[in-house]
XYZ file of C-alpha atoms in Angstrom:
495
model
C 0.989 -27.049 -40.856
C 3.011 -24.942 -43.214
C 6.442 -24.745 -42.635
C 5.892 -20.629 -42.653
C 3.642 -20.705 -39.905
C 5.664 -23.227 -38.049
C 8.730 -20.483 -37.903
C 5.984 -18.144 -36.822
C 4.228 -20.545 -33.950
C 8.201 -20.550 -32.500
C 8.073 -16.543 -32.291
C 6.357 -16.276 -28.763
C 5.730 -12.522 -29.714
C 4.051 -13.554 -32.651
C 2.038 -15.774 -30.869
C 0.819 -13.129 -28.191
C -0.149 -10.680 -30.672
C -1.897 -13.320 -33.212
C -3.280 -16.402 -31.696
C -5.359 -15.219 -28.954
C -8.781 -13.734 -28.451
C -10.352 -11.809 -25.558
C -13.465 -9.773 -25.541
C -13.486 -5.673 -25.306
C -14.815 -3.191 -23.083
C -17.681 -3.699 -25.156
C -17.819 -7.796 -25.108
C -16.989 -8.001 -28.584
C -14.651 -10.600 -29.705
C -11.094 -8.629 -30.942
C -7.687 -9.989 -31.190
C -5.073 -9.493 -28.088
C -2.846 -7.166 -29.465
C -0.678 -5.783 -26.561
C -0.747 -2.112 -26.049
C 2.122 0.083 -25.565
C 2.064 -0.235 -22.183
C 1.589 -4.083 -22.097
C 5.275 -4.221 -24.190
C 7.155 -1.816 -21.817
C 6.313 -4.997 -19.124
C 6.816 -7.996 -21.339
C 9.950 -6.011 -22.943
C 11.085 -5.776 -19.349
C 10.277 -8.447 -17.219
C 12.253 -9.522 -14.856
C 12.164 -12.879 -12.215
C 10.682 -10.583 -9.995
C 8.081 -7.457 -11.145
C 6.154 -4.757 -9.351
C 3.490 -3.086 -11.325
C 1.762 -0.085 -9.399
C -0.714 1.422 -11.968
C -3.609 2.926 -13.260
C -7.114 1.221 -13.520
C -8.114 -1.078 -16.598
C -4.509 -1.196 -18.261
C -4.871 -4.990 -18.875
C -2.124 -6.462 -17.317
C -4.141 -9.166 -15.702
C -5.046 -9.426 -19.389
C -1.809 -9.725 -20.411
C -0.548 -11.899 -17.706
C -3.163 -14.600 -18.713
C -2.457 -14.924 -22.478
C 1.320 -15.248 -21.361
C 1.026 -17.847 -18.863
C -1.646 -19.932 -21.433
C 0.641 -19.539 -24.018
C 3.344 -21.050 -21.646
C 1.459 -23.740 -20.785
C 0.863 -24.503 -23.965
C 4.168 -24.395 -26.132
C 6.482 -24.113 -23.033
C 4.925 -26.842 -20.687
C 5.351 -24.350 -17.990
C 3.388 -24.807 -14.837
C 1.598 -21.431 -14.370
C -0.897 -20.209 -11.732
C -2.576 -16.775 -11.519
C -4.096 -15.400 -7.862
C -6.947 -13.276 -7.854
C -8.491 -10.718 -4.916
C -11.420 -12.444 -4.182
C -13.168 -16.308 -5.401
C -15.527 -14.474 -7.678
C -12.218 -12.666 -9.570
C -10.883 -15.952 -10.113
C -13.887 -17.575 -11.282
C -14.269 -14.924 -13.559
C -10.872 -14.423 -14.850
C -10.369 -18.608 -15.260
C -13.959 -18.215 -17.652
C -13.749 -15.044 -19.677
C -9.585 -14.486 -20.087
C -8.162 -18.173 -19.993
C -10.830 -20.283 -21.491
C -12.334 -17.842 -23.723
C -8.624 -17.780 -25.021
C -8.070 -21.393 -24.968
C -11.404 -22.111 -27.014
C -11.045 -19.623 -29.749
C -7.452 -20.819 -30.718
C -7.385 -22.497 -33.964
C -8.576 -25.942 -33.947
C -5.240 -27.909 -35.241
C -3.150 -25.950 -32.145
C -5.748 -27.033 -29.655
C -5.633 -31.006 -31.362
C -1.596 -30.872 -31.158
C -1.567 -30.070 -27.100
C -5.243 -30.490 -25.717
C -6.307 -29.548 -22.244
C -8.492 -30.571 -19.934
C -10.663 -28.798 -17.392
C -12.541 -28.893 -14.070
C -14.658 -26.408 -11.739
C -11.684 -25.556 -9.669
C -10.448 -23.377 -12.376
C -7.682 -25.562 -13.946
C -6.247 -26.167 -17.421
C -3.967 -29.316 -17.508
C -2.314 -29.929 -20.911
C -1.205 -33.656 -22.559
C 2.115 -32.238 -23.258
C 2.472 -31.537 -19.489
C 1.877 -27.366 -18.812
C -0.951 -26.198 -16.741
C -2.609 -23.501 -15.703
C -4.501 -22.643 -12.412
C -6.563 -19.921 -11.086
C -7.539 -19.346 -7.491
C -6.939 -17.296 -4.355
C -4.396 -19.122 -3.299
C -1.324 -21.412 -4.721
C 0.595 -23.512 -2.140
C 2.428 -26.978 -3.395
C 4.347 -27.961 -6.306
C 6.560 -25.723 -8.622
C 5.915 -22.826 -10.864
C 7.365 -20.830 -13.764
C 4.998 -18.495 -13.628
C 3.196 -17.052 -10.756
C 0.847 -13.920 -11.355
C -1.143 -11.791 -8.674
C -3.650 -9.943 -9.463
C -4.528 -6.671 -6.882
C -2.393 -7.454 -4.425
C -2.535 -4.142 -2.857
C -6.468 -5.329 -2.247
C -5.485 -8.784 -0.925
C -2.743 -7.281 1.699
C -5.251 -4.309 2.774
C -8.623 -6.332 3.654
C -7.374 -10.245 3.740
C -3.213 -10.293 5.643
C -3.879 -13.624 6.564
C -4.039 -14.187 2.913
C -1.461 -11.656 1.469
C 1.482 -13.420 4.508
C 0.275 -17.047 2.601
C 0.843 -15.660 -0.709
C 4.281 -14.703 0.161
C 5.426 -17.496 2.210
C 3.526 -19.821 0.209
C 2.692 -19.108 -3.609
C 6.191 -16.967 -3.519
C 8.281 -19.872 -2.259
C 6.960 -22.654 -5.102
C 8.243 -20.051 -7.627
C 12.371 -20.699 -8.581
C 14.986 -18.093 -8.744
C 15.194 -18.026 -12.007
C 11.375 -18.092 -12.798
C 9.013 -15.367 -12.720
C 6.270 -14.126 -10.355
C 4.232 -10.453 -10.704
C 2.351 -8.591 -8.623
C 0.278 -5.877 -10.112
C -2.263 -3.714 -7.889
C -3.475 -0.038 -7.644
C -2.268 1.593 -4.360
C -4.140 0.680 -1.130
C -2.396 2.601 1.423
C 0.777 2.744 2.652
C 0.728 -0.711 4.514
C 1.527 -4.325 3.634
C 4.209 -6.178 1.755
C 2.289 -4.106 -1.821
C 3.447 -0.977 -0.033
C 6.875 -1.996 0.982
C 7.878 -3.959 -2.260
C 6.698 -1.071 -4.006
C 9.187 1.603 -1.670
C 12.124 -0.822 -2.113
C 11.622 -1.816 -5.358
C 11.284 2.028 -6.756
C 14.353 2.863 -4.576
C 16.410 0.563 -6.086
C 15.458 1.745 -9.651
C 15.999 5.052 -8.997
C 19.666 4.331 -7.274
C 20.687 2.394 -10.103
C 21.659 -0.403 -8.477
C 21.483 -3.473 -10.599
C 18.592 -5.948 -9.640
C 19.393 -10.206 -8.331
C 17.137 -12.210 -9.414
C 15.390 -12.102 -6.234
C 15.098 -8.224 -6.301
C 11.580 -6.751 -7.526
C 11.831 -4.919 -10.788
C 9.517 -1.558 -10.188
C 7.081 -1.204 -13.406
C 4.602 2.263 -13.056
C 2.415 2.733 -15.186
C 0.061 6.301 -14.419
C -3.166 7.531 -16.496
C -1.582 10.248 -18.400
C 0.801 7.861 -20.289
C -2.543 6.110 -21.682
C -4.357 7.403 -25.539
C -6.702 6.113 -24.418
C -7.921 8.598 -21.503
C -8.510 11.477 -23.334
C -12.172 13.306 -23.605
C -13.334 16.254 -25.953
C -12.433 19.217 -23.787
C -15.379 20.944 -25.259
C -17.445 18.059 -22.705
C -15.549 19.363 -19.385
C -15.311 22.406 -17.684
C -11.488 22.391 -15.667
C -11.711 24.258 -12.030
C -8.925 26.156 -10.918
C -7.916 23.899 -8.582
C -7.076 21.005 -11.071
C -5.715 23.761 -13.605
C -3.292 24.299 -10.210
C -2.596 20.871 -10.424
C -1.936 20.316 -13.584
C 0.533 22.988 -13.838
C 2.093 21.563 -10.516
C 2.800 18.450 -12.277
C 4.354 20.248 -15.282
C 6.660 22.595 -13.446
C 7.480 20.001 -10.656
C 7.917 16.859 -12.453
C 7.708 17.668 -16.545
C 4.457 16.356 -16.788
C 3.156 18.179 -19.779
C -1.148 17.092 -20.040
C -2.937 18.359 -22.719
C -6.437 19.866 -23.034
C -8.101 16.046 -24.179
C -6.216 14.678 -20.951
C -7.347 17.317 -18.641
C -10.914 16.748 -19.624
C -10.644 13.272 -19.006
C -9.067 13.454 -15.398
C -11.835 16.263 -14.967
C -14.346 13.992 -15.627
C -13.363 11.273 -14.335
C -12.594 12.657 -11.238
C -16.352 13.916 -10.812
C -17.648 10.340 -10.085
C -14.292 8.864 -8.171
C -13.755 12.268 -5.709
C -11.236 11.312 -3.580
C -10.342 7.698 -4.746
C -9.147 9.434 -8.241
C -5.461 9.750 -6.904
C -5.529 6.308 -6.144
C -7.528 4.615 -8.974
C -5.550 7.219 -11.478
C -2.364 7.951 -10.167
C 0.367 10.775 -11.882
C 2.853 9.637 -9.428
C 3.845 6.637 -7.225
C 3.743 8.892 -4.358
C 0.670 10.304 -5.009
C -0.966 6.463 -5.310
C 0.149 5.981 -1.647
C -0.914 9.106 -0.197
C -4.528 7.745 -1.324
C -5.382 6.039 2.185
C -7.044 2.852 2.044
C -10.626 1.375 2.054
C -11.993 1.465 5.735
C -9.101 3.918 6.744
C -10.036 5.822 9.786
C -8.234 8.769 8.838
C -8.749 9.063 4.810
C -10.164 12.408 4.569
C -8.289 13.639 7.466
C -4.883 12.896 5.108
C -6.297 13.950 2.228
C -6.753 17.230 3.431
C -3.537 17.224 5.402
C -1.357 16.037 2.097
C -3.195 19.051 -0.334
C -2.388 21.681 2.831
C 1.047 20.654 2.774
C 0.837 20.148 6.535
C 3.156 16.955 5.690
C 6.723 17.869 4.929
C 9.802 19.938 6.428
C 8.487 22.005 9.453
C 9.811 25.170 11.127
C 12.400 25.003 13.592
C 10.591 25.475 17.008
C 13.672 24.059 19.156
C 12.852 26.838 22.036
C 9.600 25.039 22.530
C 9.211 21.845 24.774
C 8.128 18.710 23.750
C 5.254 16.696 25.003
C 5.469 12.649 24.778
C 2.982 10.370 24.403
C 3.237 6.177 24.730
C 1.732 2.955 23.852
C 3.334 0.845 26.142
C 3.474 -3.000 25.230
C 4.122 -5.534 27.500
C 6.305 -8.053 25.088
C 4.778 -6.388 21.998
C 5.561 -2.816 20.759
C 6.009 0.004 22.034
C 5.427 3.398 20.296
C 5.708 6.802 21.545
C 5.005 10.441 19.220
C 6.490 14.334 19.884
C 4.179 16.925 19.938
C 5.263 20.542 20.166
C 2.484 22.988 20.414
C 3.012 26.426 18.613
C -0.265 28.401 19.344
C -3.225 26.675 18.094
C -1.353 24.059 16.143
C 0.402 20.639 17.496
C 3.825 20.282 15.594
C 4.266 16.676 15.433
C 8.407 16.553 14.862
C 9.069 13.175 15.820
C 8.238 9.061 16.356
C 10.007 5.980 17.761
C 8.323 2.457 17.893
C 10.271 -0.177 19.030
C 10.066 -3.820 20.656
C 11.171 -6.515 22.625
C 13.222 -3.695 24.802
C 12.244 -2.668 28.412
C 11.625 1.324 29.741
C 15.112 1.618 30.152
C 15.684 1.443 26.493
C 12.975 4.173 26.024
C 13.834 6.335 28.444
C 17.151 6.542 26.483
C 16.103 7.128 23.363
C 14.333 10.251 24.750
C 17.288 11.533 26.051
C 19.599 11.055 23.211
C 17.282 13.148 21.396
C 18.120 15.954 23.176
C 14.380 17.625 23.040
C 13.613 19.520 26.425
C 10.427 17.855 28.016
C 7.396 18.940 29.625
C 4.891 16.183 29.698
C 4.459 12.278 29.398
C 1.429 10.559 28.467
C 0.946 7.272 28.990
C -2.315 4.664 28.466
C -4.325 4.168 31.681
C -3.472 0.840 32.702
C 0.154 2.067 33.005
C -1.004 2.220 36.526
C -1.875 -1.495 36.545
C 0.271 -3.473 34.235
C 3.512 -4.505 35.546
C 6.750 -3.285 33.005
C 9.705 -5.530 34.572
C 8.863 -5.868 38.053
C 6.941 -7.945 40.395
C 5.988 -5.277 42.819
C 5.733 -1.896 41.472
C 3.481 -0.434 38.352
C 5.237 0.976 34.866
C 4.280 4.533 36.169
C 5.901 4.137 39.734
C 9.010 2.869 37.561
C 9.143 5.374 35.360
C 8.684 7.529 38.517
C 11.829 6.396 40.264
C 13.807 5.967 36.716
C 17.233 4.606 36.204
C 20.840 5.552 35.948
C 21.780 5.884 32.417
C 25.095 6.943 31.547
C 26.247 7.519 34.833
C 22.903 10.166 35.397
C 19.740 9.231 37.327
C 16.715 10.136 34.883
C 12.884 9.536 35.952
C 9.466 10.383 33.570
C 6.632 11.565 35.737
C 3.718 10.306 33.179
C 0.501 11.982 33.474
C -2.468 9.127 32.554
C -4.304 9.419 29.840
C -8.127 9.390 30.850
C -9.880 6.280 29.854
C -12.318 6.618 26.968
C -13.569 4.059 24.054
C -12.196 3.523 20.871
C -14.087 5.449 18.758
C -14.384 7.994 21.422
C -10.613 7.933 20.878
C -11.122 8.163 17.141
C -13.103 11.196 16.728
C -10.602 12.980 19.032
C -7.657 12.489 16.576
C -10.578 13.015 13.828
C -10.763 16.287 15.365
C -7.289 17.008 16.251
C -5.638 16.124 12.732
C -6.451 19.251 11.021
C -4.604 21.386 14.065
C -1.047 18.739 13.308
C 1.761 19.599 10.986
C 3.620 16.310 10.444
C 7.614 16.362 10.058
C 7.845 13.957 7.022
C 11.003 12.204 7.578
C 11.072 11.538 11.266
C 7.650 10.606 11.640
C 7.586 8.731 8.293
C 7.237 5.246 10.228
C 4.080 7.112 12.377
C 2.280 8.682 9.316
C 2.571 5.312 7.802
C 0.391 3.648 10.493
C -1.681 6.530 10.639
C -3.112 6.451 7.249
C -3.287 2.315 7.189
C -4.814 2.001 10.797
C -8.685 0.765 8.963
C -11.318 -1.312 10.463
C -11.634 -5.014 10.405
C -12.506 -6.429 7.161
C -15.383 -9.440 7.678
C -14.948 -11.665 5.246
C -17.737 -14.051 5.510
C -20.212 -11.207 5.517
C -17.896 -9.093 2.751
C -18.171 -5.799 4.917
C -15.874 -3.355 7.250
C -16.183 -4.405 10.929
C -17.046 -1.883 13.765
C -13.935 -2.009 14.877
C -10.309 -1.584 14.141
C -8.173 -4.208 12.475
C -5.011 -5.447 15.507
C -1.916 -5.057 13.011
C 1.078 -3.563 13.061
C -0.584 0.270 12.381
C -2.248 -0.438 16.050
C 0.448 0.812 18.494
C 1.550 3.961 16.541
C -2.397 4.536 15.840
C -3.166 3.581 20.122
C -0.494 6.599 20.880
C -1.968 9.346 18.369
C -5.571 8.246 20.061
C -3.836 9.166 23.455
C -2.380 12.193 21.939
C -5.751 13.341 20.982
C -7.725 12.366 24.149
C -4.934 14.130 26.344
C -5.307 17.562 24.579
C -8.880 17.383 24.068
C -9.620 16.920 28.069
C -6.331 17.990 29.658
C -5.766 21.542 31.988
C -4.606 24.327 30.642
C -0.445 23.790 29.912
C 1.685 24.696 32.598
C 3.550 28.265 31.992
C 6.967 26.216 32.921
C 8.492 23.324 31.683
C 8.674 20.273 34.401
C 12.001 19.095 35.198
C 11.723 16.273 34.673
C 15.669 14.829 33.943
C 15.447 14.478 30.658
């Protein structure tokens, strides 16, 4: 080889953007070239990176020609998780070996690999490459997951063995990415994604074991642009649009607006989430199989999810899941006419009804009703003799003052019974952003099961960590939907 091209073969960047083919949109055979958006990431990866984004942007793309090209003149070790078998299958056949086999012959003779069916490229010089759904063993310098908002939302099991797994064979000073569209504001996706963009936007300088937040949104790509002559813009994205102008300096032009007009035609409500303008406005997209989706759609564009009025004169209703050595989660509801003012949430565990009942009095709110789950009458809550209710009855001396809850039971009904009541009772609720963060959270990732040997939703809902704060808003709803008439008095009951 020529002494020229042997100074360029040392140039990784070089090498990216000349040695390696994929196929198009189209299945034609074109160079990689990386786009703009592809060198903001490589210019600025980190040990650890985030990349919350917009649809078909490549980086899975990206992040296979980088690890083969590791592999290959680094002897890295390198390993790329996909969503589902199939992804991996695919992405091992048409992005790694499709690369590998159209390099030039004399760079495949100088390092040659070998392959099998489990999706595998070992090279003589000692780098490999592996794709599959899972990596656990060994050491890597490059780990790369693919949709890993997907994996957290319909497979946990598999997300928690990704992290405590795949994560852990990765050194400190190597590098791992995650890359996803937003599924809902649940899962380690989700919180990487809060903590990550916090940090970026504080300033504070990043360890090597902090993630680096990449976002990468429609309107920053050429390529989504349309003749506006093809679309026709209704008001109501013309509102938007200027929304994101005046409230964030996103200036769209006509080409773009067509696009997201069109676009948006066949996606409906998954646009936000498959095209975000905004991190936020990715994670306000609730998930696949969310029970509430529409319910916070509609909610989020009514801006019944922010700062509310003050309505301090007004009691406070109270309603509990109550776990026995699991969590227990508890909502305020005022209501101010035909609306429910939902100001506040706590969820805690591991603590006894002591611990609640003084939580509810720091807080100061003046009470008038406490709901509690039926078996509250059955179910012991620290004592051998006496139900939770008759507990909560007599109550306890905290700071030197005897308080007591009188809880009212919430009548027994099934779960999707339960379901269609908060369905139904959403629309009436004005959520106060901050304290009930934690609560909306659950709310808008509490989804069905996801049956993975069949590859559909299950009839019923997925037991996570949404399930207690999602339990208490079903006993909200039930409650008000079959409940008396409020009393025209608050009852005193001591706190």
């Amino acid at each position: 080889m020529k002494p020229e091209h042997m100074k360029l073969l040392r140039d990784k960047r070089w090498r990216l953007n000349n040695l390696y083919f994929i196929t198009d949109k189209q299945g034609k055979k074109v160079r990689f070239r990386m786009t703009d958006e592809q060198i903001e990431y490589f210019d600025g990866m980190h040990t650890r990176n985030i990349i919350l984004k917009a649809r078909q942007l490549g980086f899975t793309t990206e992040c296979c020609i980088i690890q083969l090209d590791a592999a290959l003149f680094e002897s890295a070790k390198c390993a790329l998780i996909a969503h589902t078998l199939n992804d991996a299958k695919r992405l091992f056949r048409e992005k790694v070996k499709y690369a590998y086999d159209n390099l030039p012959k004399e760079i495949r003779a100088a390092n040659p690999a070998s392959n099998d069916a489990a999706g595998e490229l070992v090279f003589s010089k000692g780098g490999s490459l592996y794709v599959s759904t899972s990596f656990r063993g060994g050491t890597l310098r490059y780990l790369h997951v693919s949709e890993f908002g997907k994996i957290c939302a319909k497979f946990p099991h598999k997300a928690r063995e990704i992290v405590t797994g795949a994560f852990e064979a990765v050194a400190t000073d190597c590098f791992v990415t995650i890359e996803s569209t937003a599924e809902g504001r649940a899962g380690y996706f989700f919180d990487y994604s809060q903590s990550a963009e916090k940090q970026l936007l504080s300033g504070t300088p990043l360890g090597k074991l902090d993630w680096k937040f990449f976002f990468f949104s429609w309107w920053k790509n050429k390529a989504y642009w349309l003749d506006p002559a093809e679309a026709v813009i209704p008001q109501r994205l013309t509102d938007y649009f200027n929304e994101l102008f005046a409230k964030h300096g996103i200036d769209t032009n006509p080409g773009q607006r067509a696009w997201y007009a069109a676009k948006e035609k066949t996606l409906g409500d998954d646009m936000k989430r498959e095209y975000p303008s905004l991190p936020a406005e990715a994670f306000q997209q609730s998930i696949e199989g969310a029970y509430y989706a529409q319910q916070f759609i509609k909610l989020y564009a009514a801006q019944r999810i922010g700062a509310i009025p003050n309505n301090s004169h007004l009691p406070v209703m109270t309603f509990w899941d109550i776990g026995v050595g699991d969590s227990t989660a508890i909502w305020f509801v005022r209501q101010v006419g035909e609306e429910f003012h939902v100001i506040d949430y706590y969820e805690n565990s591991g603590e006894g009804l002591r611990h609640y009942m003084k939580v509810l009095k720091d807080k100061g709110y003046t009470y008038s009703e406490h709901w509690g789950p039926h078996d509250i009458e059955n179910r012991e809550f620290g004592s051998d003799a006496k139900s939770r209710k008759d507990i909560a009855k007599e109550g306890y001396e905290i700071d030197g003052v005897k308080y007591s809850l009188k809880f009212q039971v919430v009548p027994k009904t099934g779960v999707d019974t339960g379901i269609e009541a908060a369905r139904e009772i959403l629309p009436r609720c004005v959520f106060d952003e901050s304290k009930c963060s934690e609560g909306i959270t659950h709310l808008e990732a509490y989804r069905k099961e996801w049956d993975d040997k069949h590859g559909c939703w299950k009839d019923k809902p997925l037991h996570d960590s949404t399930s207690h704060g999602a339990d208490a808003f079903r006993y909200f709803a039930v409650s008000m939907t079959k409940r008396k008439p409020a009393p025209t008095q608050t009852q005193d009951l001591r706190i």
